[in-house]
Coordinates of C-alpha atoms in Angstrom, one line a residue:
M260 CA 20.3 -166.6 -38.4
W261 CA 16.8 -168.9 -38.7
W262 CA 18.3 -170.0 -42.2
H263 CA 21.7 -171.6 -40.5
V264 CA 19.1 -173.3 -38.2
L265 CA 17.4 -174.9 -40.7
R266 CA 19.9 -176.1 -42.7
L267 CA 21.9 -177.5 -39.1
T268 CA 19.1 -179.4 -38.3
P269 CA 16.0 -179.7 -40.7
G270 CA 14.1 -182.0 -39.1
W271 CA 13.4 -180.5 -36.2
A272 CA 13.0 -177.4 -37.4
A273 CA 10.5 -179.0 -39.9
G274 CA 8.7 -180.4 -37.0
Y275 CA 8.9 -176.8 -34.7
L276 CA 7.6 -175.0 -37.7
L277 CA 4.7 -177.8 -38.2
G278 CA 3.5 -177.7 -34.3
S279 CA 3.9 -174.0 -34.3
T280 CA 1.6 -173.0 -37.1
V281 CA -0.6 -176.3 -36.2
A282 CA -0.8 -174.3 -32.9
A283 CA -1.7 -171.2 -33.8
A284 CA -4.3 -172.3 -36.4
A285 CA -6.2 -174.2 -34.1
S286 CA -6.5 -171.2 -31.7
V287 CA -7.3 -168.7 -34.0
A288 CA -10.2 -171.5 -34.8
L289 CA -11.4 -172.4 -31.1
P290 CA -12.9 -168.9 -30.5
A291 CA -16.0 -169.7 -33.6
V292 CA -15.7 -173.6 -32.4
A293 CA -15.8 -172.6 -28.5
A294 CA -19.1 -170.1 -29.6
R295 CA -20.9 -172.8 -31.5
A296 CA -20.8 -175.3 -28.9
T297 CA -22.2 -172.7 -26.2
D298 CA -24.8 -171.6 -28.2
G299 CA -26.0 -175.2 -28.7
I300 CA -26.0 -175.2 -25.1
T301 CA -28.0 -172.2 -24.4
G302 CA -30.1 -172.9 -27.4
D303 CA -29.6 -169.5 -28.9
A304 CA -28.5 -171.3 -32.2
P305 CA -29.5 -175.0 -33.4
G306 CA -26.3 -177.6 -32.9
T307 CA -24.1 -178.4 -30.4
G308 CA -20.2 -178.4 -32.1
Y309 CA -18.8 -180.4 -29.6
L310 CA -17.1 -183.1 -31.8
A311 CA -15.4 -179.6 -33.5
L312 CA -14.4 -178.4 -30.3
L313 CA -12.7 -181.7 -29.1
V314 CA -11.0 -182.0 -32.4
V315 CA -9.5 -178.4 -32.2
L316 CA -8.8 -179.0 -28.2
V317 CA -7.0 -182.0 -29.0
A318 CA -4.8 -181.0 -32.4
R319 CA -3.6 -177.6 -30.2
G320 CA -2.7 -179.9 -27.7
A321 CA -0.7 -182.0 -29.8
A322 CA 0.9 -179.3 -32.1
E323 CA 1.9 -177.4 -28.5
L324 CA 3.5 -180.9 -27.4
L325 CA 5.3 -181.4 -30.4
A326 CA 6.3 -177.6 -30.9
A327 CA 7.9 -177.8 -27.0
V328 CA 10.0 -181.4 -27.9
T329 CA 11.3 -180.2 -31.3
R330 CA 12.0 -176.7 -30.1
E331 CA 14.1 -178.0 -27.4
A332 CA 15.7 -180.7 -29.6
V333 CA 16.7 -177.5 -32.4
L334 CA 18.7 -175.3 -29.4
A335 CA 20.8 -178.1 -28.1
E336 CA 21.5 -179.7 -31.7
A337 CA 21.6 -176.3 -33.7
T338 CA 24.0 -174.9 -31.0
Q339 CA 26.4 -177.4 -31.1
L340 CA 26.3 -177.5 -34.4
R341 CA 26.7 -173.7 -35.2
R342 CA 30.0 -173.6 -32.1
G343 CA 31.3 -176.3 -34.3
Q344 CA 31.0 -173.6 -37.3
V345 CA 32.4 -170.7 -35.8
L346 CA 35.0 -172.6 -34.2
R347 CA 36.0 -173.7 -38.1
H348 CA 35.6 -169.7 -39.5
L349 CA 37.7 -168.6 -36.2
F350 CA 40.4 -171.2 -37.3
S351 CA 40.4 -170.4 -41.3
L352 CA 41.3 -166.9 -40.1
S353 CA 44.3 -165.0 -40.9
W354 CA 47.4 -165.0 -37.9
A355 CA 47.0 -161.3 -37.8
D356 CA 43.3 -161.6 -37.4
L357 CA 42.9 -163.7 -35.0
R358 CA 45.5 -162.4 -32.8
R359 CA 43.9 -158.7 -33.1
R360 CA 40.7 -160.1 -30.4
P361 CA 41.1 -161.0 -27.1
V362 CA 41.3 -164.8 -26.5
G363 CA 38.6 -164.1 -23.8
D364 CA 36.5 -162.2 -25.8
L365 CA 36.6 -164.6 -28.5
V366 CA 35.4 -167.5 -25.3
G367 CA 32.8 -165.1 -24.4
R368 CA 31.1 -164.6 -27.9
L369 CA 31.7 -169.0 -28.3
V370 CA 30.2 -169.9 -25.1
D371 CA 27.7 -167.2 -24.9
D372 CA 26.8 -165.4 -27.8
V373 CA 26.0 -168.5 -29.7
P374 CA 23.3 -170.1 -27.9
Q375 CA 22.0 -166.8 -27.9
S376 CA 21.6 -166.5 -31.1
V377 CA 20.4 -169.7 -31.7
G378 CA 17.8 -168.8 -29.4
A379 CA 17.0 -165.5 -31.2
A380 CA 16.0 -167.5 -34.7
I381 CA 13.4 -169.4 -32.6
A382 CA 12.5 -166.0 -30.4
A383 CA 11.9 -164.6 -34.0
V384 CA 9.9 -167.7 -35.6
D385 CA 7.6 -167.4 -32.1
T386 CA 7.3 -163.8 -32.5
A387 CA 6.5 -164.4 -36.4
V388 CA 4.0 -167.1 -35.2
A389 CA 2.5 -164.6 -32.7
V390 CA 2.1 -161.8 -35.1
A391 CA 0.6 -163.7 -37.3
T392 CA -2.0 -165.4 -34.3
S393 CA -2.6 -161.9 -33.0
C394 CA -3.7 -160.4 -36.9
G395 CA -6.1 -163.8 -37.0
G396 CA -7.9 -163.0 -33.5
L397 CA -7.8 -159.2 -34.2
A398 CA -9.6 -159.6 -38.1
L399 CA -12.0 -162.2 -36.5
L400 CA -12.6 -160.0 -33.4
F401 CA -13.6 -157.5 -36.2
L402 CA -15.4 -159.3 -38.1
L403 CA -17.5 -160.7 -35.4
D404 CA -18.3 -157.0 -34.6
P405 CA -16.4 -153.9 -35.6
L406 CA -17.1 -152.0 -32.8
L407 CA -15.2 -154.8 -30.6
G408 CA -12.4 -154.1 -33.3
A409 CA -12.4 -150.5 -33.4
V410 CA -12.2 -150.4 -29.3
F411 CA -9.5 -152.5 -29.1
V412 CA -7.1 -150.9 -31.7
V413 CA -8.1 -147.2 -30.3
G414 CA -6.5 -149.1 -26.7
V415 CA -3.7 -150.6 -27.7
L416 CA -1.9 -149.1 -31.1
P417 CA -1.1 -145.6 -29.6
A418 CA 1.3 -147.3 -27.3
W419 CA 3.3 -149.8 -29.9
P420 CA 5.6 -147.0 -30.9
A421 CA 6.6 -146.4 -27.3
L422 CA 7.0 -150.1 -26.9
R423 CA 9.3 -150.5 -30.3
V424 CA 11.4 -147.6 -29.1
A425 CA 12.1 -149.1 -26.0
V426 CA 12.9 -152.7 -27.3
R427 CA 15.5 -150.8 -29.6
R428 CA 17.3 -149.4 -27.2
I429 CA 17.1 -152.1 -24.7
G430 CA 18.8 -154.3 -27.3
V431 CA 21.3 -151.5 -28.0
A432 CA 22.4 -151.7 -24.4
H433 CA 22.7 -155.2 -24.2
G434 CA 25.2 -154.8 -27.1
E435 CA 27.3 -152.8 -24.9
Y436 CA 26.3 -155.0 -21.8
Q437 CA 28.1 -158.0 -23.8
R438 CA 30.8 -155.8 -25.0
V439 CA 31.8 -154.3 -21.3
L440 CA 31.9 -158.4 -20.4
G441 CA 33.9 -159.3 -23.0
A442 CA 36.3 -156.9 -21.8
I443 CA 36.4 -158.4 -18.3
A444 CA 36.7 -162.1 -19.8
A445 CA 39.7 -160.8 -22.0
R446 CA 41.4 -159.1 -19.0
L447 CA 40.8 -162.2 -16.9
T448 CA 42.3 -164.2 -19.7
D449 CA 45.4 -162.4 -19.4
A450 CA 45.6 -162.1 -15.9
V451 CA 45.6 -166.0 -15.5
S452 CA 48.0 -166.8 -18.1
G453 CA 50.4 -164.1 -16.6
G454 CA 49.4 -165.6 -13.0
R455 CA 53.2 -166.2 -12.3
T456 CA 54.5 -163.0 -13.1
I457 CA 51.6 -161.2 -11.4
R458 CA 52.5 -163.4 -8.1
A459 CA 56.0 -162.9 -8.1
A460 CA 55.5 -159.0 -8.3
G461 CA 53.0 -159.2 -5.2
S462 CA 50.6 -157.4 -7.5
A463 CA 47.4 -159.0 -6.8
A464 CA 45.2 -156.4 -5.5
R465 CA 46.5 -154.0 -8.2
E466 CA 45.8 -156.8 -10.9
M467 CA 42.0 -157.9 -9.3
A468 CA 41.1 -154.3 -9.5
R469 CA 42.2 -153.8 -13.2
V470 CA 40.5 -156.7 -14.0
L471 CA 37.7 -155.7 -12.2
A472 CA 37.5 -152.2 -13.6
P473 CA 35.2 -152.1 -15.9
L474 CA 32.4 -153.4 -13.2
P475 CA 31.0 -150.2 -12.7
A476 CA 30.5 -149.6 -16.6
L477 CA 28.9 -153.3 -16.4
D478 CA 26.4 -152.2 -13.7
A479 CA 25.1 -149.1 -15.1
V480 CA 24.3 -150.6 -18.0
G481 CA 22.8 -153.3 -16.4
Q482 CA 20.9 -150.8 -14.3
R483 CA 19.6 -149.3 -17.7
I484 CA 18.3 -152.3 -19.0
W485 CA 16.6 -153.3 -15.7
H486 CA 15.4 -149.8 -15.7
G487 CA 13.7 -150.1 -19.3
Q488 CA 12.3 -153.4 -18.5
R489 CA 10.8 -152.5 -15.2
V490 CA 9.1 -149.2 -17.2
V491 CA 8.4 -151.3 -20.2
S492 CA 6.4 -153.7 -18.3
W493 CA 4.3 -151.6 -16.3
Q494 CA 3.1 -149.4 -19.0
N495 CA 2.4 -152.2 -21.3
E496 CA 0.5 -154.2 -18.8
L497 CA -1.8 -151.2 -18.2
V498 CA -2.2 -150.3 -21.9
L499 CA -3.4 -154.0 -22.2
T500 CA -5.6 -154.2 -19.1
A501 CA -7.6 -150.8 -20.2
A502 CA -7.8 -152.3 -23.8
R503 CA -8.8 -155.7 -21.9
V504 CA -11.4 -153.9 -20.0
G505 CA -12.6 -152.1 -22.8
V506 CA -13.6 -154.4 -25.2
L507 CA -15.4 -156.7 -22.8
A508 CA -17.4 -153.9 -21.2
V509 CA -18.7 -153.0 -25.1
A510 CA -19.3 -156.5 -25.3
G511 CA -21.2 -156.9 -22.6
F512 CA -23.4 -154.1 -23.0
E513 CA -24.0 -155.5 -26.7
I514 CA -25.3 -158.4 -25.1
S515 CA -27.9 -156.5 -22.5
T516 CA -29.0 -155.3 -25.7
G517 CA -29.1 -158.3 -27.8
R518 CA -26.7 -157.7 -30.3
L519 CA -24.4 -160.5 -29.4
S520 CA -25.0 -163.9 -28.2
G521 CA -23.4 -165.9 -24.6
G522 CA -21.4 -167.5 -27.6
D523 CA -20.3 -164.9 -29.2
F524 CA -19.1 -163.1 -25.7
L525 CA -16.6 -166.1 -25.2
A526 CA -15.5 -166.0 -29.1
A527 CA -14.9 -162.1 -28.4
S528 CA -13.1 -163.1 -25.4
L529 CA -11.1 -165.5 -27.1
Y530 CA -10.4 -163.2 -30.0
L531 CA -9.3 -160.5 -27.6
S532 CA -6.8 -163.0 -25.8
L533 CA -5.4 -164.0 -29.6
A534 CA -5.1 -160.2 -30.9
L535 CA -3.2 -159.3 -27.2
A536 CA -0.4 -162.2 -28.3
L537 CA 1.9 -160.3 -29.5
P538 CA 1.3 -156.9 -27.5
G539 CA 1.3 -159.6 -24.4
T540 CA 4.5 -161.0 -25.0
V541 CA 6.9 -157.8 -23.2
D542 CA 9.1 -160.1 -22.4
S543 CA 9.7 -162.0 -25.3
L544 CA 10.5 -159.3 -27.2
L545 CA 12.6 -157.9 -25.0
A546 CA 14.8 -161.5 -25.0
L547 CA 14.2 -161.1 -28.4
A548 CA 16.3 -158.2 -28.3
R549 CA 18.8 -159.0 -26.3
M550 CA 19.0 -162.2 -28.2
A551 CA 19.5 -160.4 -31.8
A552 CA 22.1 -158.0 -30.0
S553 CA 24.4 -161.1 -29.6
T554 CA 23.7 -162.3 -33.2
R555 CA 25.1 -159.1 -34.3
R556 CA 28.4 -159.7 -31.8
L557 CA 28.6 -163.0 -33.2
A558 CA 28.3 -161.3 -37.0
E559 CA 31.4 -159.3 -36.3
V560 CA 33.2 -162.3 -35.9
T561 CA 31.8 -164.4 -38.7
S562 CA 31.7 -161.7 -41.3
Q563 CA 35.1 -161.6 -41.1
A564 CA 36.8 -162.9 -44.5
P565 CA 38.7 -166.2 -43.7
Q566 CA 42.3 -166.2 -45.3
P567 CA 41.8 -168.0 -48.8
V568 CA 42.8 -171.0 -49.2
G569 CA 45.2 -171.2 -51.9
G570 CA 45.6 -172.2 -55.5
P571 CA 44.0 -175.7 -56.8
A572 CA 47.3 -177.0 -56.6
A573 CA 47.6 -181.0 -54.7
A574 CA 51.2 -180.9 -54.5
L575 CA 54.3 -178.5 -54.7
P576 CA 56.9 -179.8 -57.3
P577 CA 59.7 -181.7 -56.5
G578 CA 62.3 -179.5 -55.4
P579 CA 65.0 -178.9 -52.7
G580 CA 63.5 -176.2 -50.8
A581 CA 64.4 -172.9 -52.8
V582 CA 62.3 -169.9 -50.8
S583 CA 62.4 -166.4 -52.6
F584 CA 60.8 -163.3 -51.1
Q585 CA 59.9 -161.2 -53.9
R586 CA 59.4 -156.9 -53.4
V587 CA 57.6 -158.1 -49.9
T588 CA 55.6 -155.6 -48.1
V589 CA 53.7 -156.2 -45.0
R590 CA 52.1 -153.5 -42.9
A591 CA 50.3 -153.3 -39.3
A592 CA 49.2 -151.6 -36.8
G593 CA 49.7 -148.5 -38.8
R594 CA 53.6 -149.1 -39.7
T595 CA 55.5 -150.6 -42.6
V596 CA 57.2 -153.7 -40.7
L597 CA 58.8 -155.1 -44.3
D598 CA 59.8 -152.7 -46.8
N599 CA 60.0 -154.0 -51.1
L600 CA 62.0 -156.8 -49.0
E601 CA 64.3 -159.2 -51.5
L602 CA 65.6 -162.5 -49.7
T603 CA 66.6 -165.5 -52.0
V604 CA 67.5 -168.7 -49.8
P605 CA 69.4 -171.3 -51.5
P606 CA 67.8 -174.8 -51.2
G607 CA 69.0 -176.7 -48.1
V608 CA 70.7 -174.1 -46.1
A609 CA 70.5 -173.0 -42.7
L610 CA 69.6 -169.5 -42.5
A611 CA 69.7 -167.7 -39.1
V612 CA 67.5 -164.7 -39.6
V613 CA 68.5 -161.9 -37.4
G614 CA 67.6 -158.3 -36.2
A615 CA 66.7 -155.7 -33.6
S616 CA 63.6 -156.5 -31.9
G617 CA 60.4 -155.5 -34.1
S618 CA 62.6 -155.7 -36.9
G619 CA 59.8 -158.3 -38.5
K620 CA 61.9 -161.4 -38.0
S621 CA 58.7 -163.4 -37.3
T622 CA 56.5 -161.6 -39.9
L623 CA 59.3 -162.6 -42.6
T624 CA 58.9 -166.2 -41.5
A625 CA 55.3 -166.2 -40.9
L626 CA 54.5 -165.5 -44.9
L627 CA 56.1 -168.7 -46.1
G628 CA 53.9 -171.0 -44.5
R629 CA 50.9 -168.3 -45.3
L630 CA 50.3 -167.8 -41.5
L631 CA 50.3 -164.3 -43.0
D632 CA 49.6 -162.8 -46.4
P633 CA 52.0 -160.2 -47.8
D634 CA 50.3 -156.6 -48.4
D635 CA 52.1 -156.5 -51.8
G636 CA 54.7 -159.1 -53.5
R637 CA 55.7 -162.8 -54.0
V638 CA 56.7 -165.4 -51.9
L639 CA 57.8 -168.8 -53.5
I640 CA 58.7 -172.5 -52.9
D641 CA 60.6 -173.7 -55.3
G642 CA 59.6 -171.6 -57.9
V643 CA 55.7 -171.5 -57.0
P644 CA 54.0 -169.1 -55.1
V645 CA 52.6 -170.0 -51.8
D646 CA 49.3 -168.5 -52.3
A647 CA 49.0 -170.7 -55.5
V648 CA 49.3 -173.9 -53.6
S649 CA 46.3 -175.5 -51.4
T650 CA 46.9 -174.2 -47.6
T651 CA 46.5 -178.7 -46.6
V652 CA 49.8 -179.1 -48.6
L653 CA 51.8 -176.2 -47.6
R654 CA 51.2 -177.0 -43.8
R655 CA 52.4 -180.5 -45.5
E656 CA 55.7 -178.5 -46.6
V657 CA 56.3 -175.9 -44.1
A658 CA 57.1 -176.7 -40.5
Y659 CA 56.9 -174.2 -37.8
A660 CA 58.4 -174.6 -34.1
F661 CA 57.5 -171.3 -31.8
A662 CA 59.1 -169.8 -28.7
R663 CA 55.8 -170.5 -27.0
P664 CA 54.6 -173.7 -28.1
A665 CA 51.3 -175.7 -27.4
L666 CA 51.1 -179.2 -27.1
I667 CA 47.6 -180.4 -28.7
G668 CA 46.3 -183.9 -28.4
D669 CA 45.6 -186.8 -25.5
R670 CA 48.9 -188.3 -25.5
L671 CA 52.7 -186.9 -26.2
G672 CA 53.2 -189.2 -29.3
E673 CA 50.1 -188.0 -30.3
A674 CA 51.0 -184.0 -29.6
I675 CA 53.9 -184.8 -31.4
G676 CA 52.9 -186.0 -34.6
W677 CA 49.9 -184.0 -34.9
G678 CA 49.2 -182.4 -38.6
R679 CA 51.0 -185.4 -39.7
P680 CA 48.7 -188.7 -38.9
S681 CA 51.1 -191.0 -41.0
V682 CA 54.2 -190.6 -38.5
T683 CA 55.5 -193.7 -37.1
A684 CA 57.2 -194.7 -34.3
A685 CA 61.0 -194.9 -35.6
D686 CA 60.1 -191.3 -37.0
L687 CA 59.0 -190.1 -33.2
T688 CA 62.2 -191.6 -32.4
T689 CA 64.4 -189.7 -34.6
A690 CA 62.5 -186.5 -34.0
L691 CA 62.9 -187.0 -30.0
E692 CA 66.7 -187.4 -30.7
V693 CA 67.2 -184.6 -32.9
A694 CA 65.3 -182.5 -30.5
G695 CA 67.3 -183.4 -27.6
A696 CA 64.1 -184.7 -25.7
Q697 CA 64.8 -188.4 -25.7
T698 CA 66.3 -188.5 -22.5
F699 CA 63.7 -186.6 -20.3
V700 CA 60.6 -188.6 -22.5
R701 CA 61.6 -191.5 -21.7
R702 CA 61.7 -190.8 -17.6
L703 CA 58.3 -190.0 -18.2
P704 CA 55.4 -192.8 -16.5
E705 CA 54.8 -194.1 -20.1
A706 CA 57.1 -192.4 -22.1
A707 CA 55.8 -191.2 -25.4
D708 CA 52.3 -192.9 -24.3
T709 CA 51.9 -190.2 -21.4
R710 CA 49.3 -188.5 -21.0
L711 CA 49.4 -184.9 -21.4
A712 CA 47.2 -184.0 -19.0
A713 CA 49.4 -186.5 -16.2
V714 CA 52.5 -184.1 -16.3
E715 CA 54.0 -180.6 -16.8
F716 CA 56.4 -179.7 -19.0
S717 CA 59.6 -176.6 -18.1
G718 CA 59.7 -173.9 -20.9
G719 CA 62.8 -175.5 -22.2
E720 CA 61.4 -179.2 -22.4
L721 CA 58.4 -177.6 -24.2
Q722 CA 60.3 -176.2 -27.0
R723 CA 62.1 -179.4 -27.2
L724 CA 58.8 -180.8 -27.8
S725 CA 58.0 -178.6 -30.5
L726 CA 61.2 -179.2 -31.8
A727 CA 60.3 -182.6 -32.6
R728 CA 57.1 -182.1 -33.9
A729 CA 58.4 -179.6 -36.3
V730 CA 61.0 -182.6 -37.2
A731 CA 58.2 -185.3 -37.1
H732 CA 56.2 -183.7 -39.8
D733 CA 59.9 -184.3 -42.7
A734 CA 58.2 -181.0 -44.7
R735 CA 60.8 -179.8 -47.5
I736 CA 61.6 -176.2 -45.2
L737 CA 61.7 -175.8 -41.7
V738 CA 61.4 -172.8 -39.5
L739 CA 62.0 -172.2 -36.3
D740 CA 60.8 -168.9 -35.0
D741 CA 62.9 -168.2 -31.8
A742 CA 62.4 -172.1 -30.7
T743 CA 65.6 -172.4 -28.7
S744 CA 65.3 -169.3 -26.4
S745 CA 64.4 -171.0 -23.3
L746 CA 67.3 -173.8 -23.5
D747 CA 70.2 -173.4 -21.8
T748 CA 73.7 -172.5 -23.3
V749 CA 74.6 -176.2 -23.4
T750 CA 71.4 -177.4 -24.8
E751 CA 70.8 -175.2 -27.4
A752 CA 74.3 -176.0 -28.5
Q753 CA 73.2 -179.9 -28.8
V754 CA 70.1 -179.0 -30.3
T755 CA 71.2 -176.6 -33.0
T756 CA 74.1 -178.5 -33.6
A757 CA 71.6 -181.4 -34.5
L758 CA 69.4 -179.3 -36.3
T759 CA 72.1 -177.8 -38.5
Q760 CA 74.1 -181.7 -39.0
R761 CA 71.2 -184.4 -38.7
L762 CA 68.9 -182.4 -41.2
R763 CA 71.1 -181.4 -43.6
G764 CA 69.7 -180.7 -47.4
R765 CA 66.9 -179.7 -45.5
T766 CA 66.2 -175.8 -45.7
R767 CA 65.9 -174.3 -42.7
L768 CA 65.3 -170.6 -41.7
V769 CA 66.3 -170.2 -38.1
V770 CA 65.3 -166.8 -36.1
A771 CA 67.8 -166.0 -33.8
H772 CA 68.6 -163.9 -31.2
R773 CA 71.8 -165.3 -30.0
A774 CA 75.3 -165.5 -31.9
V775 CA 76.4 -168.5 -30.8
T776 CA 72.9 -169.6 -32.5
A777 CA 73.4 -167.6 -35.9
A778 CA 77.3 -169.0 -35.9
R779 CA 75.9 -172.6 -36.2
C780 CA 73.8 -171.6 -39.4
D781 CA 75.4 -171.4 -42.8
L782 CA 74.2 -168.2 -43.6
V783 CA 72.6 -165.3 -42.0
A784 CA 69.8 -162.5 -43.2
W785 CA 70.6 -159.3 -41.3
L786 CA 67.0 -157.6 -41.4
D787 CA 66.8 -153.8 -40.9
G788 CA 64.2 -151.0 -41.6
G789 CA 62.1 -153.5 -43.2
R790 CA 64.7 -154.5 -45.5
I791 CA 67.7 -157.2 -45.3
R792 CA 70.7 -155.2 -44.7
A793 CA 73.0 -157.7 -45.1
L794 CA 73.0 -161.9 -46.6
G795 CA 76.6 -163.6 -45.8
P796 CA 78.5 -165.9 -43.2
H797 CA 77.6 -165.0 -39.8
A798 CA 81.6 -165.3 -39.3
H799 CA 82.4 -162.6 -42.0
L800 CA 79.6 -160.0 -40.8
W801 CA 80.5 -160.4 -37.4
A802 CA 84.4 -159.8 -37.7
T803 CA 83.5 -156.8 -40.5
D804 CA 80.7 -155.0 -39.0
P805 CA 80.4 -153.7 -35.0
A806 CA 76.6 -152.5 -36.2
Y807 CA 76.3 -156.3 -36.8
R808 CA 77.5 -157.3 -33.1
A809 CA 75.4 -154.4 -31.8
V810 CA 72.4 -156.7 -33.0
F811 CA 73.5 -159.3 -30.0
G812 CA 74.1 -156.7 -27.1
R813 CA 76.2 -158.1 -24.3
D814 CA 76.1 -161.8 -26.3
L815 CA 79.9 -161.3 -27.2
S816 CA 79.9 -165.1 -28.0
A817 CA 82.7 -165.3 -30.4
P818 CA 81.8 -166.5 -33.9
A819 CA 82.4 -170.7 -35.1
P820 CA 85.2 -171.1 -36.8

């Protein structure tokens, strides 16, 4: 993690390293200089050493100030930039990988684990400096008087293995604590998104109990963490106090025997403080263990391989939008969704994709724009495999409208043109007309310039705006994944007619659940058992196959002529 921080904020990180290093070096040099100055005062040695003492104190103070200022700058800037990196990585994952993780859990990792992991990098440097300072102080204590060094080692080192075990256990417990906290956040996110259903069912109390069900487990883990910290803290303080008393007692005895001078005693006490720098920072070590647990949690996400961005093709060759699925197989959640599927879509047609729930309709259409990659087989547009085309190009050539769309942007016009900065006012007007959204958009306070935060849209209005966004992209292939499910019958008929008539010549794949929608398309691809069971006009399939009619359940809409 430290290398991430160093790359993100090289200037501030270098200043922090410089300040920490100089402060540590000045701290190690201070005892000897202070001893010389003390002996000069008491007359135990010639020379005063006042100037050297002043220089060391000033250098240490300036270095500590530099380290403190740059440390905060590193934490603030690196956290911001690291969040951006993690967010970009999340968006680079495939749709299948991303939807496996609850939104609340991802938000927790992004909001909480990122600053903790950056803090872990800083804490690791602090620990390294403490180790170097402690080792330097212990070495100089041995040089001053080997007996004092031996007393310190005998007093402190036996407690070190127990401290390591305790820190490791607390780190593991903190990781478990974060996982349980993430589960609560995920449940809360689900509950908020389904708030209308919860309110309508009168199940708020039951849902509250479900969201907070992991709290006892969270409390148990938290109690375990605090109990471990309490035990480690008092045991460590007891050991350090005993070591400090032992070393100073021996040093005092040696002063009485004349082996040490007053300056040597001062140096020994200062070297002792340096030697205790690492074992004396138990709280810092425990915080580092917690931060390391957050870093590991973050790595669970960032270590996921992003979806390949495709080949070097800068554009698809000119073509009418022919689509071909060749022996495509997709597996998910232990089952085969699409099984060796073969399908060729003629260019410029409107193809309805129908089938029972769970038959793989959305999976099939997701393959076209590489929202999902097949486990086997190939998907081609105008003879070019989609994985040979860069993702940026593919997004321009395949436009989607979904059943539950999200509007992204500040203003409505920006949201409709999202992903295509070159969209003009004329393009926007045409797209709204085709999607049947022009009427209600005109009634908004500022029409297409209305801020999204100032208005709330119904489900049907959102779907029509999503259709307008897909149309505005002017892609050669348009995919409507159940994108008219929230429209009333009359509005859906108007929108479907506009999509099939005004966009004639553009290839359209329409995931259809209503017979009337399938009837307005040129062809129907009937998915059953992971394969194409039939391909043909809706009227023919409706008239000749009762099983096809059963796909639509009680929807007995007559086929269009």
